[in-house]
mmCIF file of N, CA and C in Angstrom:
data_model
loop_
_atom_site.group_PDB
_atom_site.id
_atom_site.type_symbol
_atom_site.label_atom_id
_atom_site.label_comp_id
_atom_site.label_asym_id
_atom_site.label_seq_id
_atom_site.Cartn_x
_atom_site.Cartn_y
_atom_site.Cartn_z
ATOM 1 N N UNK A 28 -37.549 -145.799 37.752
ATOM 2 C CA UNK A 28 -37.102 -144.311 37.755
ATOM 3 C C UNK A 28 -38.096 -143.444 37.171
ATOM 4 N N UNK A 29 -38.447 -142.297 37.746
ATOM 5 C CA UNK A 29 -39.283 -141.467 37.149
ATOM 6 C C UNK A 29 -38.658 -140.618 35.913
ATOM 7 N N UNK A 30 -39.493 -140.106 35.083
ATOM 8 C CA UNK A 30 -39.010 -139.255 33.852
ATOM 9 C C UNK A 30 -38.170 -138.016 34.579
ATOM 10 N N UNK A 31 -38.731 -137.530 35.529
ATOM 11 C CA UNK A 31 -38.013 -136.211 36.024
ATOM 12 C C UNK A 31 -36.683 -136.640 36.584
ATOM 13 N N UNK A 32 -36.610 -137.785 37.148
ATOM 14 C CA UNK A 32 -35.268 -138.135 37.823
ATOM 15 C C UNK A 32 -34.186 -138.487 36.625
ATOM 16 N N UNK A 33 -34.736 -139.031 35.439
ATOM 17 C CA UNK A 33 -33.953 -139.269 34.369
ATOM 18 C C UNK A 33 -33.392 -138.002 33.748
ATOM 19 N N UNK A 34 -34.301 -137.017 33.590
ATOM 20 C CA UNK A 34 -33.855 -135.803 33.009
ATOM 21 C C UNK A 34 -32.948 -135.142 33.987
ATOM 22 N N UNK A 35 -33.081 -135.192 35.169
ATOM 23 C CA UNK A 35 -32.080 -134.521 36.176
ATOM 24 C C UNK A 35 -30.742 -135.207 36.015
ATOM 25 N N UNK A 36 -30.663 -136.506 35.912
ATOM 26 C CA UNK A 36 -29.422 -137.192 35.809
ATOM 27 C C UNK A 36 -28.806 -136.899 34.387
ATOM 28 N N UNK A 37 -29.465 -136.803 33.329
ATOM 29 C CA UNK A 37 -29.034 -136.434 32.007
ATOM 30 C C UNK A 37 -28.269 -135.010 31.977
ATOM 31 N N UNK A 38 -29.153 -134.006 32.703
ATOM 32 C CA UNK A 38 -28.650 -132.621 32.646
ATOM 33 C C UNK A 38 -27.437 -132.525 33.577
ATOM 34 N N UNK A 39 -27.312 -133.297 34.689
ATOM 35 C CA UNK A 39 -26.161 -133.358 35.547
ATOM 36 C C UNK A 39 -24.856 -133.901 34.861
ATOM 37 N N UNK A 40 -25.136 -135.003 34.086
ATOM 38 C CA UNK A 40 -24.142 -135.670 33.291
ATOM 39 C C UNK A 40 -23.651 -134.740 32.260
ATOM 40 N N UNK A 41 -24.463 -133.984 31.707
ATOM 41 C CA UNK A 41 -24.054 -133.140 30.633
ATOM 42 C C UNK A 41 -23.307 -131.819 31.210
ATOM 43 N N UNK A 42 -23.812 -131.373 32.318
ATOM 44 C CA UNK A 42 -23.012 -130.286 33.081
ATOM 45 C C UNK A 42 -21.628 -130.840 33.409
ATOM 46 N N UNK A 43 -21.525 -131.980 33.960
ATOM 47 C CA UNK A 43 -20.186 -132.478 34.370
ATOM 48 C C UNK A 43 -19.171 -132.723 33.146
ATOM 49 N N UNK A 44 -19.812 -133.122 32.011
ATOM 50 C CA UNK A 44 -18.930 -133.233 30.836
ATOM 51 C C UNK A 44 -18.444 -131.897 30.294
ATOM 52 N N UNK A 45 -19.381 -130.896 30.418
ATOM 53 C CA UNK A 45 -19.079 -129.568 29.979
ATOM 54 C C UNK A 45 -18.046 -128.948 30.875
ATOM 55 N N UNK A 46 -18.091 -129.129 32.210
ATOM 56 C CA UNK A 46 -17.087 -128.602 33.017
ATOM 57 C C UNK A 46 -15.787 -129.056 32.864
ATOM 58 N N UNK A 47 -15.648 -130.578 32.726
ATOM 59 C CA UNK A 47 -14.328 -131.157 32.409
ATOM 60 C C UNK A 47 -13.793 -130.769 31.056
ATOM 61 N N UNK A 48 -14.673 -130.549 30.016
ATOM 62 C CA UNK A 48 -14.224 -130.033 28.656
ATOM 63 C C UNK A 48 -13.682 -128.609 28.748
ATOM 64 N N UNK A 49 -14.312 -127.756 29.501
ATOM 65 C CA UNK A 49 -13.960 -126.371 29.608
ATOM 66 C C UNK A 49 -12.516 -126.316 30.387
ATOM 67 N N UNK A 50 -12.358 -127.125 31.386
ATOM 68 C CA UNK A 50 -11.214 -127.234 32.292
ATOM 69 C C UNK A 50 -10.118 -127.605 31.330
ATOM 70 N N UNK A 51 -10.231 -128.802 30.709
ATOM 71 C CA UNK A 51 -9.146 -129.227 29.779
ATOM 72 C C UNK A 51 -8.717 -128.251 28.705
ATOM 73 N N UNK A 52 -9.636 -127.536 28.152
ATOM 74 C CA UNK A 52 -9.506 -126.602 27.243
ATOM 75 C C UNK A 52 -8.569 -125.307 27.707
ATOM 76 N N UNK A 53 -8.925 -124.989 28.962
ATOM 77 C CA UNK A 53 -8.244 -123.854 29.577
ATOM 78 C C UNK A 53 -6.817 -124.272 29.874
ATOM 79 N N UNK A 54 -6.576 -125.389 30.514
ATOM 80 C CA UNK A 54 -5.276 -125.832 30.828
ATOM 81 C C UNK A 54 -4.274 -126.071 29.612
ATOM 82 N N UNK A 55 -4.991 -126.516 28.495
ATOM 83 C CA UNK A 55 -4.303 -126.735 27.264
ATOM 84 C C UNK A 55 -4.024 -125.389 26.574
ATOM 85 N N UNK A 56 -4.819 -124.399 26.541
ATOM 86 C CA UNK A 56 -4.453 -123.151 26.111
ATOM 87 C C UNK A 56 -3.473 -122.306 26.772
ATOM 88 N N UNK A 57 -3.660 -122.606 28.175
ATOM 89 C CA UNK A 57 -2.697 -121.755 28.908
ATOM 90 C C UNK A 57 -1.171 -121.929 28.685
ATOM 91 N N UNK A 58 -0.788 -123.147 28.354
ATOM 92 C CA UNK A 58 0.488 -123.486 27.913
ATOM 93 C C UNK A 58 1.100 -122.909 26.555
ATOM 94 N N UNK A 59 -0.065 -122.655 25.772
ATOM 95 C CA UNK A 59 0.358 -122.106 24.517
ATOM 96 C C UNK A 59 0.353 -120.716 24.310
ATOM 97 N N UNK A 60 -0.191 -119.995 25.369
ATOM 98 C CA UNK A 60 -0.248 -118.586 25.163
ATOM 99 C C UNK A 60 1.031 -117.764 25.355
ATOM 100 N N UNK A 61 1.339 -116.844 24.396
ATOM 101 C CA UNK A 61 2.570 -116.131 24.303
ATOM 102 C C UNK A 61 2.256 -114.616 24.493
ATOM 103 N N UNK A 62 2.725 -113.998 25.615
ATOM 104 C CA UNK A 62 2.534 -112.619 26.007
ATOM 105 C C UNK A 62 3.431 -111.684 25.249
ATOM 106 N N UNK A 63 3.140 -110.484 24.937
ATOM 107 C CA UNK A 63 3.938 -109.592 24.275
ATOM 108 C C UNK A 63 4.368 -108.674 25.324
ATOM 109 N N UNK A 64 5.721 -108.249 25.277
ATOM 110 C CA UNK A 64 6.266 -107.155 26.197
ATOM 111 C C UNK A 64 7.194 -106.305 25.519
ATOM 112 N N UNK A 65 7.260 -105.102 25.999
ATOM 113 C CA UNK A 65 8.310 -104.148 25.459
ATOM 114 C C UNK A 65 9.629 -104.451 26.268
ATOM 115 N N UNK A 66 10.737 -104.083 25.854
ATOM 116 C CA UNK A 66 12.093 -104.261 26.702
ATOM 117 C C UNK A 66 11.998 -103.662 28.202
ATOM 118 N N UNK A 67 11.263 -102.549 28.318
ATOM 119 C CA UNK A 67 11.197 -101.922 29.615
ATOM 120 C C UNK A 67 10.369 -102.772 30.694
ATOM 121 N N UNK A 68 9.371 -103.501 29.971
ATOM 122 C CA UNK A 68 8.522 -104.311 30.908
ATOM 123 C C UNK A 68 9.053 -105.789 31.061
ATOM 124 N N UNK A 69 10.099 -106.164 30.472
ATOM 125 C CA UNK A 69 10.600 -107.454 30.338
ATOM 126 C C UNK A 69 11.044 -108.043 31.734
ATOM 127 N N UNK A 70 11.687 -107.161 32.623
ATOM 128 C CA UNK A 70 12.163 -107.736 33.912
ATOM 129 C C UNK A 70 11.023 -107.986 34.807
ATOM 130 N N UNK A 71 10.013 -107.323 34.682
ATOM 131 C CA UNK A 71 8.750 -107.634 35.685
ATOM 132 C C UNK A 71 7.863 -108.727 35.207
ATOM 133 N N UNK A 72 7.811 -108.948 33.823
ATOM 134 C CA UNK A 72 6.827 -109.962 33.286
ATOM 135 C C UNK A 72 7.421 -111.218 32.817
ATOM 136 N N UNK A 73 8.866 -111.337 32.958
ATOM 137 C CA UNK A 73 9.433 -112.518 32.545
ATOM 138 C C UNK A 73 9.536 -113.461 33.655
ATOM 139 N N UNK A 74 9.083 -114.832 33.371
ATOM 140 C CA UNK A 74 9.146 -115.818 34.263
ATOM 141 C C UNK A 74 9.776 -117.025 33.725
ATOM 142 N N UNK A 75 10.620 -117.670 34.505
ATOM 143 C CA UNK A 75 11.519 -118.800 33.937
ATOM 144 C C UNK A 75 10.571 -119.770 33.309
ATOM 145 N N UNK A 76 10.987 -120.142 32.041
ATOM 146 C CA UNK A 76 10.229 -121.213 31.321
ATOM 147 C C UNK A 76 9.077 -120.775 30.510
ATOM 148 N N UNK A 77 8.654 -119.459 30.798
ATOM 149 C CA UNK A 77 7.533 -119.000 29.809
ATOM 150 C C UNK A 77 7.998 -118.381 28.566
ATOM 151 N N UNK A 78 7.073 -118.485 27.526
ATOM 152 C CA UNK A 78 7.461 -117.929 26.314
ATOM 153 C C UNK A 78 6.915 -116.551 26.174
ATOM 154 N N UNK A 79 7.647 -115.678 25.670
ATOM 155 C CA UNK A 79 7.356 -114.253 25.514
ATOM 156 C C UNK A 79 7.522 -113.745 24.083
ATOM 157 N N UNK A 80 6.894 -112.795 23.665
ATOM 158 C CA UNK A 80 7.333 -111.949 22.466
ATOM 159 C C UNK A 80 7.882 -110.567 22.928
ATOM 160 N N UNK A 81 9.010 -110.291 22.521
ATOM 161 C CA UNK A 81 9.688 -109.151 22.852
ATOM 162 C C UNK A 81 9.650 -108.183 21.502
ATOM 163 N N UNK A 82 8.985 -106.998 21.678
ATOM 164 C CA UNK A 82 9.044 -106.161 20.414
ATOM 165 C C UNK A 82 9.734 -104.893 20.785
ATOM 166 N N UNK A 83 10.266 -104.291 19.680
ATOM 167 C CA UNK A 83 10.915 -102.950 19.726
ATOM 168 C C UNK A 83 11.654 -102.692 18.445
ATOM 169 N N UNK A 84 12.499 -101.846 18.562
ATOM 170 C CA UNK A 84 13.371 -101.430 17.470
ATOM 171 C C UNK A 84 14.747 -102.045 17.653
ATOM 172 N N UNK A 85 15.454 -102.511 16.529
ATOM 173 C CA UNK A 85 16.752 -102.886 16.619
ATOM 174 C C UNK A 85 17.686 -101.650 16.683
ATOM 175 N N UNK A 86 18.533 -101.786 17.720
ATOM 176 C CA UNK A 86 19.516 -100.576 17.996
ATOM 177 C C UNK A 86 20.465 -100.607 16.980
ATOM 178 N N UNK A 87 20.744 -99.441 16.455
ATOM 179 C CA UNK A 87 21.846 -99.220 15.411
ATOM 180 C C UNK A 87 23.223 -99.611 15.954
ATOM 181 N N UNK A 88 24.072 -100.333 15.184
ATOM 182 C CA UNK A 88 25.313 -100.660 15.618
ATOM 183 C C UNK A 88 25.571 -101.834 16.531
ATOM 184 N N UNK A 89 24.432 -102.477 16.939
ATOM 185 C CA UNK A 89 24.562 -103.615 17.880
ATOM 186 C C UNK A 89 24.417 -105.028 17.208
ATOM 187 N N UNK A 90 24.087 -105.071 15.951
ATOM 188 C CA UNK A 90 24.077 -106.400 15.301
ATOM 189 C C UNK A 90 25.427 -106.903 14.941
ATOM 190 N N UNK A 91 25.574 -108.253 15.335
ATOM 191 C CA UNK A 91 26.837 -108.909 15.113
ATOM 192 C C UNK A 91 26.474 -110.385 14.943
ATOM 193 N N UNK A 92 27.404 -111.141 14.250
ATOM 194 C CA UNK A 92 27.205 -112.645 14.114
ATOM 195 C C UNK A 92 28.552 -113.254 14.512
ATOM 196 N N UNK A 93 28.360 -114.309 15.416
ATOM 197 C CA UNK A 93 29.713 -115.033 15.760
ATOM 198 C C UNK A 93 30.120 -115.877 14.758
ATOM 199 N N UNK A 94 31.307 -116.616 15.109
ATOM 200 C CA UNK A 94 31.827 -117.607 14.070
ATOM 201 C C UNK A 94 30.862 -118.739 13.965
ATOM 202 N N UNK A 95 29.995 -119.078 14.895
ATOM 203 C CA UNK A 95 29.112 -120.333 14.640
ATOM 204 C C UNK A 95 27.867 -119.904 13.961
ATOM 205 N N UNK A 96 27.618 -118.528 13.580
ATOM 206 C CA UNK A 96 26.527 -118.203 12.774
ATOM 207 C C UNK A 96 25.338 -117.668 13.712
ATOM 208 N N UNK A 97 25.492 -117.503 14.988
ATOM 209 C CA UNK A 97 24.485 -117.022 15.896
ATOM 210 C C UNK A 97 24.506 -115.454 15.786
ATOM 211 N N UNK A 98 23.297 -115.020 15.733
ATOM 212 C CA UNK A 98 23.088 -113.568 15.533
ATOM 213 C C UNK A 98 22.696 -112.959 16.943
ATOM 214 N N UNK A 99 23.435 -111.742 17.191
ATOM 215 C CA UNK A 99 23.173 -111.009 18.467
ATOM 216 C C UNK A 99 22.925 -109.576 18.067
ATOM 217 N N UNK A 100 21.767 -109.003 18.664
ATOM 218 C CA UNK A 100 21.500 -107.677 18.421
ATOM 219 C C UNK A 100 20.748 -107.209 19.701
ATOM 220 N N UNK A 101 20.510 -105.906 19.800
ATOM 221 C CA UNK A 101 19.642 -105.263 20.840
ATOM 222 C C UNK A 101 18.479 -104.694 20.352
ATOM 223 N N UNK A 102 17.482 -104.810 21.253
ATOM 224 C CA UNK A 102 16.173 -104.442 20.893
ATOM 225 C C UNK A 102 15.804 -103.205 22.014
ATOM 226 N N UNK A 103 15.051 -102.223 21.644
ATOM 227 C CA UNK A 103 14.843 -101.113 22.511
ATOM 228 C C UNK A 103 13.414 -100.616 22.170
ATOM 229 N N UNK A 104 13.009 -100.022 23.259
ATOM 230 C CA UNK A 104 11.632 -99.321 23.245
ATOM 231 C C UNK A 104 11.858 -97.861 23.533
ATOM 232 N N UNK A 105 13.174 -97.462 23.436
ATOM 233 C CA UNK A 105 13.406 -96.083 23.699
ATOM 234 C C UNK A 105 13.886 -95.754 25.068
ATOM 235 N N UNK A 106 13.580 -96.748 26.005
ATOM 236 C CA UNK A 106 13.976 -96.525 27.399
ATOM 237 C C UNK A 106 14.980 -97.678 27.878
ATOM 238 N N UNK A 107 14.806 -98.861 27.454
ATOM 239 C CA UNK A 107 15.542 -100.044 27.927
ATOM 240 C C UNK A 107 16.041 -101.006 26.676
ATOM 241 N N UNK A 108 17.367 -101.253 26.671
ATOM 242 C CA UNK A 108 17.817 -102.225 25.719
ATOM 243 C C UNK A 108 17.810 -103.673 26.245
ATOM 244 N N UNK A 109 17.475 -104.532 25.540
ATOM 245 C CA UNK A 109 17.758 -105.909 25.785
ATOM 246 C C UNK A 109 18.469 -106.617 24.634
ATOM 247 N N UNK A 110 19.483 -107.512 25.143
ATOM 248 C CA UNK A 110 20.353 -108.126 24.112
ATOM 249 C C UNK A 110 19.501 -109.389 23.618
ATOM 250 N N UNK A 111 19.495 -109.734 22.287
ATOM 251 C CA UNK A 111 18.880 -110.734 21.757
ATOM 252 C C UNK A 111 19.820 -111.813 21.137
ATOM 253 N N UNK A 112 19.590 -113.039 21.351
ATOM 254 C CA UNK A 112 20.483 -114.055 20.842
ATOM 255 C C UNK A 112 19.453 -114.917 19.952
ATOM 256 N N UNK A 113 19.949 -115.154 18.658
ATOM 257 C CA UNK A 113 19.063 -115.932 17.727
ATOM 258 C C UNK A 113 19.954 -116.818 16.774
ATOM 259 N N UNK A 114 19.607 -118.156 16.870
ATOM 260 C CA UNK A 114 20.484 -119.076 16.090
ATOM 261 C C UNK A 114 19.380 -119.622 14.900
ATOM 262 N N UNK A 115 19.600 -119.009 13.803
ATOM 263 C CA UNK A 115 18.701 -119.370 12.786
ATOM 264 C C UNK A 115 18.932 -118.283 11.626
ATOM 265 N N UNK A 116 17.944 -118.236 10.615
ATOM 266 C CA UNK A 116 17.987 -117.500 9.434
ATOM 267 C C UNK A 116 17.132 -116.360 9.803
ATOM 268 N N UNK A 117 17.757 -114.975 9.708
ATOM 269 C CA UNK A 117 16.872 -113.870 9.911
ATOM 270 C C UNK A 117 15.961 -113.557 8.688
ATOM 271 N N UNK A 118 14.931 -112.909 8.959
ATOM 272 C CA UNK A 118 14.096 -112.521 7.821
ATOM 273 C C UNK A 118 14.716 -111.486 6.822
ATOM 274 N N UNK A 119 14.364 -111.473 5.559
ATOM 275 C CA UNK A 119 15.089 -110.620 4.742
ATOM 276 C C UNK A 119 14.773 -109.019 5.113
ATOM 277 N N UNK A 120 13.754 -108.811 5.706
ATOM 278 C CA UNK A 120 13.473 -107.492 6.128
ATOM 279 C C UNK A 120 14.233 -106.923 7.374
ATOM 280 N N UNK A 121 14.894 -107.829 7.988
ATOM 281 C CA UNK A 121 15.582 -107.493 9.186
ATOM 282 C C UNK A 121 16.666 -106.390 8.986
ATOM 283 N N UNK A 122 16.637 -105.503 9.638
ATOM 284 C CA UNK A 122 17.551 -104.118 9.609
ATOM 285 C C UNK A 122 17.763 -103.493 10.845
ATOM 286 N N UNK A 123 18.878 -102.885 11.174
ATOM 287 C CA UNK A 123 19.056 -102.074 12.325
ATOM 288 C C UNK A 123 18.187 -100.781 12.197
ATOM 289 N N UNK A 124 17.501 -100.363 13.184
ATOM 290 C CA UNK A 124 16.664 -99.305 13.267
ATOM 291 C C UNK A 124 15.313 -99.609 12.790
ATOM 292 N N UNK A 125 14.873 -100.841 12.514
ATOM 293 C CA UNK A 125 13.574 -101.274 12.162
ATOM 294 C C UNK A 125 12.914 -102.035 13.296
ATOM 295 N N UNK A 126 11.497 -102.095 13.138
ATOM 296 C CA UNK A 126 10.840 -102.811 14.197
ATOM 297 C C UNK A 126 11.012 -104.179 13.940
ATOM 298 N N UNK A 127 11.000 -104.895 15.138
ATOM 299 C CA UNK A 127 11.147 -106.476 15.104
ATOM 300 C C UNK A 127 10.260 -106.921 16.387
ATOM 301 N N UNK A 128 9.886 -108.192 16.170
ATOM 302 C CA UNK A 128 9.278 -109.021 17.294
ATOM 303 C C UNK A 128 9.949 -110.400 17.408
ATOM 304 N N UNK A 129 10.501 -110.606 18.557
ATOM 305 C CA UNK A 129 11.219 -111.896 18.863
ATOM 306 C C UNK A 129 10.421 -112.792 19.733
ATOM 307 N N UNK A 130 10.332 -113.896 19.382
ATOM 308 C CA UNK A 130 9.581 -114.894 20.347
ATOM 309 C C UNK A 130 10.471 -115.947 20.793
ATOM 310 N N UNK A 131 10.515 -115.976 22.181
ATOM 311 C CA UNK A 131 11.446 -117.006 22.934
ATOM 312 C C UNK A 131 11.383 -116.815 24.469
ATOM 313 N N UNK A 132 12.470 -117.042 25.091
ATOM 314 C CA UNK A 132 12.470 -117.086 26.461
ATOM 315 C C UNK A 132 13.573 -116.066 27.036
ATOM 316 N N UNK A 133 13.292 -115.550 28.140
ATOM 317 C CA UNK A 133 14.239 -114.610 28.807
ATOM 318 C C UNK A 133 14.478 -115.115 30.322
ATOM 319 N N UNK A 134 15.896 -115.084 30.599
ATOM 320 C CA UNK A 134 16.434 -115.353 31.907
ATOM 321 C C UNK A 134 17.077 -114.040 32.452
ATOM 322 N N UNK A 135 16.591 -113.432 33.523
ATOM 323 C CA UNK A 135 17.238 -112.179 33.988
ATOM 324 C C UNK A 135 18.676 -112.347 34.132
ATOM 325 N N UNK A 136 19.381 -111.272 33.535
ATOM 326 C CA UNK A 136 20.900 -111.355 33.595
ATOM 327 C C UNK A 136 21.475 -111.933 32.380
ATOM 328 N N UNK A 137 20.663 -112.565 31.456
ATOM 329 C CA UNK A 137 21.240 -113.205 30.283
ATOM 330 C C UNK A 137 20.471 -112.572 29.111
ATOM 331 N N UNK A 138 20.936 -112.926 27.984
ATOM 332 C CA UNK A 138 20.404 -112.380 26.750
ATOM 333 C C UNK A 138 18.971 -113.181 26.480
ATOM 334 N N UNK A 139 18.110 -112.453 25.829
ATOM 335 C CA UNK A 139 16.829 -113.080 25.446
ATOM 336 C C UNK A 139 17.077 -113.916 24.364
ATOM 337 N N UNK A 140 16.729 -115.163 24.538
ATOM 338 C CA UNK A 140 17.003 -116.293 23.476
ATOM 339 C C UNK A 140 15.804 -116.438 22.674
ATOM 340 N N UNK A 141 15.848 -115.980 21.254
ATOM 341 C CA UNK A 141 14.732 -115.977 20.496
ATOM 342 C C UNK A 141 14.794 -117.173 19.735
ATOM 343 N N UNK A 142 13.588 -117.721 19.607
ATOM 344 C CA UNK A 142 13.362 -119.109 18.596
ATOM 345 C C UNK A 142 12.850 -118.656 17.404
ATOM 346 N N UNK A 143 12.126 -117.406 17.245
ATOM 347 C CA UNK A 143 11.735 -116.985 15.945
ATOM 348 C C UNK A 143 11.765 -115.399 16.036
ATOM 349 N N UNK A 144 12.179 -114.863 14.875
ATOM 350 C CA UNK A 144 12.372 -113.473 14.693
ATOM 351 C C UNK A 144 11.417 -112.932 13.638
ATOM 352 N N UNK A 145 10.662 -112.044 13.874
ATOM 353 C CA UNK A 145 9.665 -111.561 12.837
ATOM 354 C C UNK A 145 9.955 -110.111 12.574
ATOM 355 N N UNK A 146 10.261 -109.757 11.352
ATOM 356 C CA UNK A 146 10.528 -108.233 11.026
ATOM 357 C C UNK A 146 9.244 -107.717 10.249
ATOM 358 N N UNK A 147 9.286 -106.379 10.386
ATOM 359 C CA UNK A 147 8.180 -105.736 9.889
ATOM 360 C C UNK A 147 8.008 -105.903 8.296
ATOM 361 N N UNK A 148 6.745 -105.944 7.747
ATOM 362 C CA UNK A 148 6.518 -106.383 6.467
ATOM 363 C C UNK A 148 6.531 -105.260 5.572
ATOM 364 N N UNK A 149 6.242 -103.992 5.972
ATOM 365 C CA UNK A 149 6.468 -102.851 5.244
ATOM 366 C C UNK A 149 6.729 -101.517 6.163
ATOM 367 N N UNK A 150 6.920 -100.357 5.714
ATOM 368 C CA UNK A 150 7.390 -99.242 6.318
ATOM 369 C C UNK A 150 6.393 -98.818 7.353
ATOM 370 N N UNK A 151 4.977 -99.146 7.258
ATOM 371 C CA UNK A 151 4.024 -98.634 8.124
ATOM 372 C C UNK A 151 3.744 -99.513 9.271
ATOM 373 N N UNK A 152 4.198 -100.816 9.297
ATOM 374 C CA UNK A 152 3.777 -101.796 10.322
ATOM 375 C C UNK A 152 4.718 -101.562 11.587
ATOM 376 N N UNK A 153 4.030 -101.707 12.700
ATOM 377 C CA UNK A 153 4.613 -101.789 13.996
ATOM 378 C C UNK A 153 3.663 -102.367 14.986
ATOM 379 N N UNK A 154 4.038 -103.336 15.674
ATOM 380 C CA UNK A 154 3.013 -103.849 16.805
ATOM 381 C C UNK A 154 2.474 -102.751 17.513
ATOM 382 N N UNK A 155 1.221 -102.715 17.680
ATOM 383 C CA UNK A 155 0.479 -101.742 18.371
ATOM 384 C C UNK A 155 1.046 -101.444 19.752
ATOM 385 N N UNK A 156 1.377 -102.540 20.502
ATOM 386 C CA UNK A 156 1.992 -102.136 21.869
ATOM 387 C C UNK A 156 3.317 -101.530 21.745
ATOM 388 N N UNK A 157 4.039 -101.873 20.807
ATOM 389 C CA UNK A 157 5.473 -101.191 20.727
ATOM 390 C C UNK A 157 5.276 -99.722 20.235
ATOM 391 N N UNK A 158 4.393 -99.498 19.343
ATOM 392 C CA UNK A 158 4.104 -98.144 18.850
ATOM 393 C C UNK A 158 3.566 -97.285 20.112
ATOM 394 N N UNK A 159 2.712 -97.782 20.811
ATOM 395 C CA UNK A 159 2.124 -96.952 21.987
ATOM 396 C C UNK A 159 3.175 -96.809 22.840
ATOM 397 N N UNK A 160 4.161 -97.715 23.195
ATOM 398 C CA UNK A 160 5.164 -97.527 24.128
ATOM 399 C C UNK A 160 6.204 -96.462 23.682
ATOM 400 N N UNK A 161 6.336 -96.497 22.383
ATOM 401 C CA UNK A 161 7.298 -95.444 21.825
ATOM 402 C C UNK A 161 6.720 -94.142 21.743
ATOM 403 N N UNK A 162 5.367 -94.086 21.469
ATOM 404 C CA UNK A 162 4.694 -92.705 21.446
ATOM 405 C C UNK A 162 4.648 -92.217 22.900
ATOM 406 N N UNK A 163 4.547 -92.996 23.991
ATOM 407 C CA UNK A 163 4.352 -92.468 25.222
ATOM 408 C C UNK A 163 5.676 -91.845 25.778
ATOM 409 N N UNK A 164 6.691 -92.389 25.299
ATOM 410 C CA UNK A 164 8.155 -91.904 25.577
ATOM 411 C C UNK A 164 8.644 -90.909 24.644
ATOM 412 N N UNK A 165 7.825 -90.499 23.600
ATOM 413 C CA UNK A 165 8.096 -89.508 22.649
ATOM 414 C C UNK A 165 9.198 -89.944 21.632
ATOM 415 N N UNK A 166 9.374 -91.098 21.413
ATOM 416 C CA UNK A 166 10.245 -91.790 20.400
ATOM 417 C C UNK A 166 9.628 -92.163 19.041
ATOM 418 N N UNK A 167 8.346 -92.031 18.946
ATOM 419 C CA UNK A 167 7.574 -92.429 17.722
ATOM 420 C C UNK A 167 7.831 -91.503 16.646
ATOM 421 N N UNK A 168 8.292 -91.962 15.611
ATOM 422 C CA UNK A 168 8.605 -91.077 14.379
ATOM 423 C C UNK A 168 7.795 -91.089 13.147
ATOM 424 N N UNK A 169 6.806 -92.050 13.200
ATOM 425 C CA UNK A 169 5.794 -92.356 12.140
ATOM 426 C C UNK A 169 4.559 -91.598 12.289
ATOM 427 N N UNK A 170 3.663 -92.050 11.351
ATOM 428 C CA UNK A 170 2.279 -91.506 11.531
ATOM 429 C C UNK A 170 1.583 -92.138 12.711
ATOM 430 N N UNK A 171 0.416 -91.924 13.043
ATOM 431 C CA UNK A 171 -0.224 -92.456 14.185
ATOM 432 C C UNK A 171 -0.319 -93.988 14.203
ATOM 433 N N UNK A 172 -0.078 -94.645 15.349
ATOM 434 C CA UNK A 172 0.107 -96.042 15.308
ATOM 435 C C UNK A 172 -1.280 -96.692 14.833
ATOM 436 N N UNK A 173 -1.245 -97.915 14.241
ATOM 437 C CA UNK A 173 -2.490 -98.518 13.822
ATOM 438 C C UNK A 173 -3.501 -98.683 14.929
#
């Protein structure tokens, strides 16, 4: 076999390995991607079995806990409210009227089932997408969003 043919085979094999590696990486990452949505976008972006991050403000007067210790509250972006169900320990900074991000799954017609709840860490923090959605609707009450 000539040197030129050997180089061609080596480059072809390397390209094939690279294509396989990139394909496996993309398929592996696709299952771990979590999209962020506001409550008003939830109905059109939610797909059965896909994880989402729902962000907004906790609606005043909606927080309750049932006898089993499951937490229920509503999250809004100023236009739409979504009920959230969370079975776990809420963060210390969780309050009604404050920003929150809930990670979990949504089925239309049911409550958003959160597996993780993240509360804001100081009075200036709000996820950029939530702040922009609130500002567009005239609901933003803070300084300019980050």
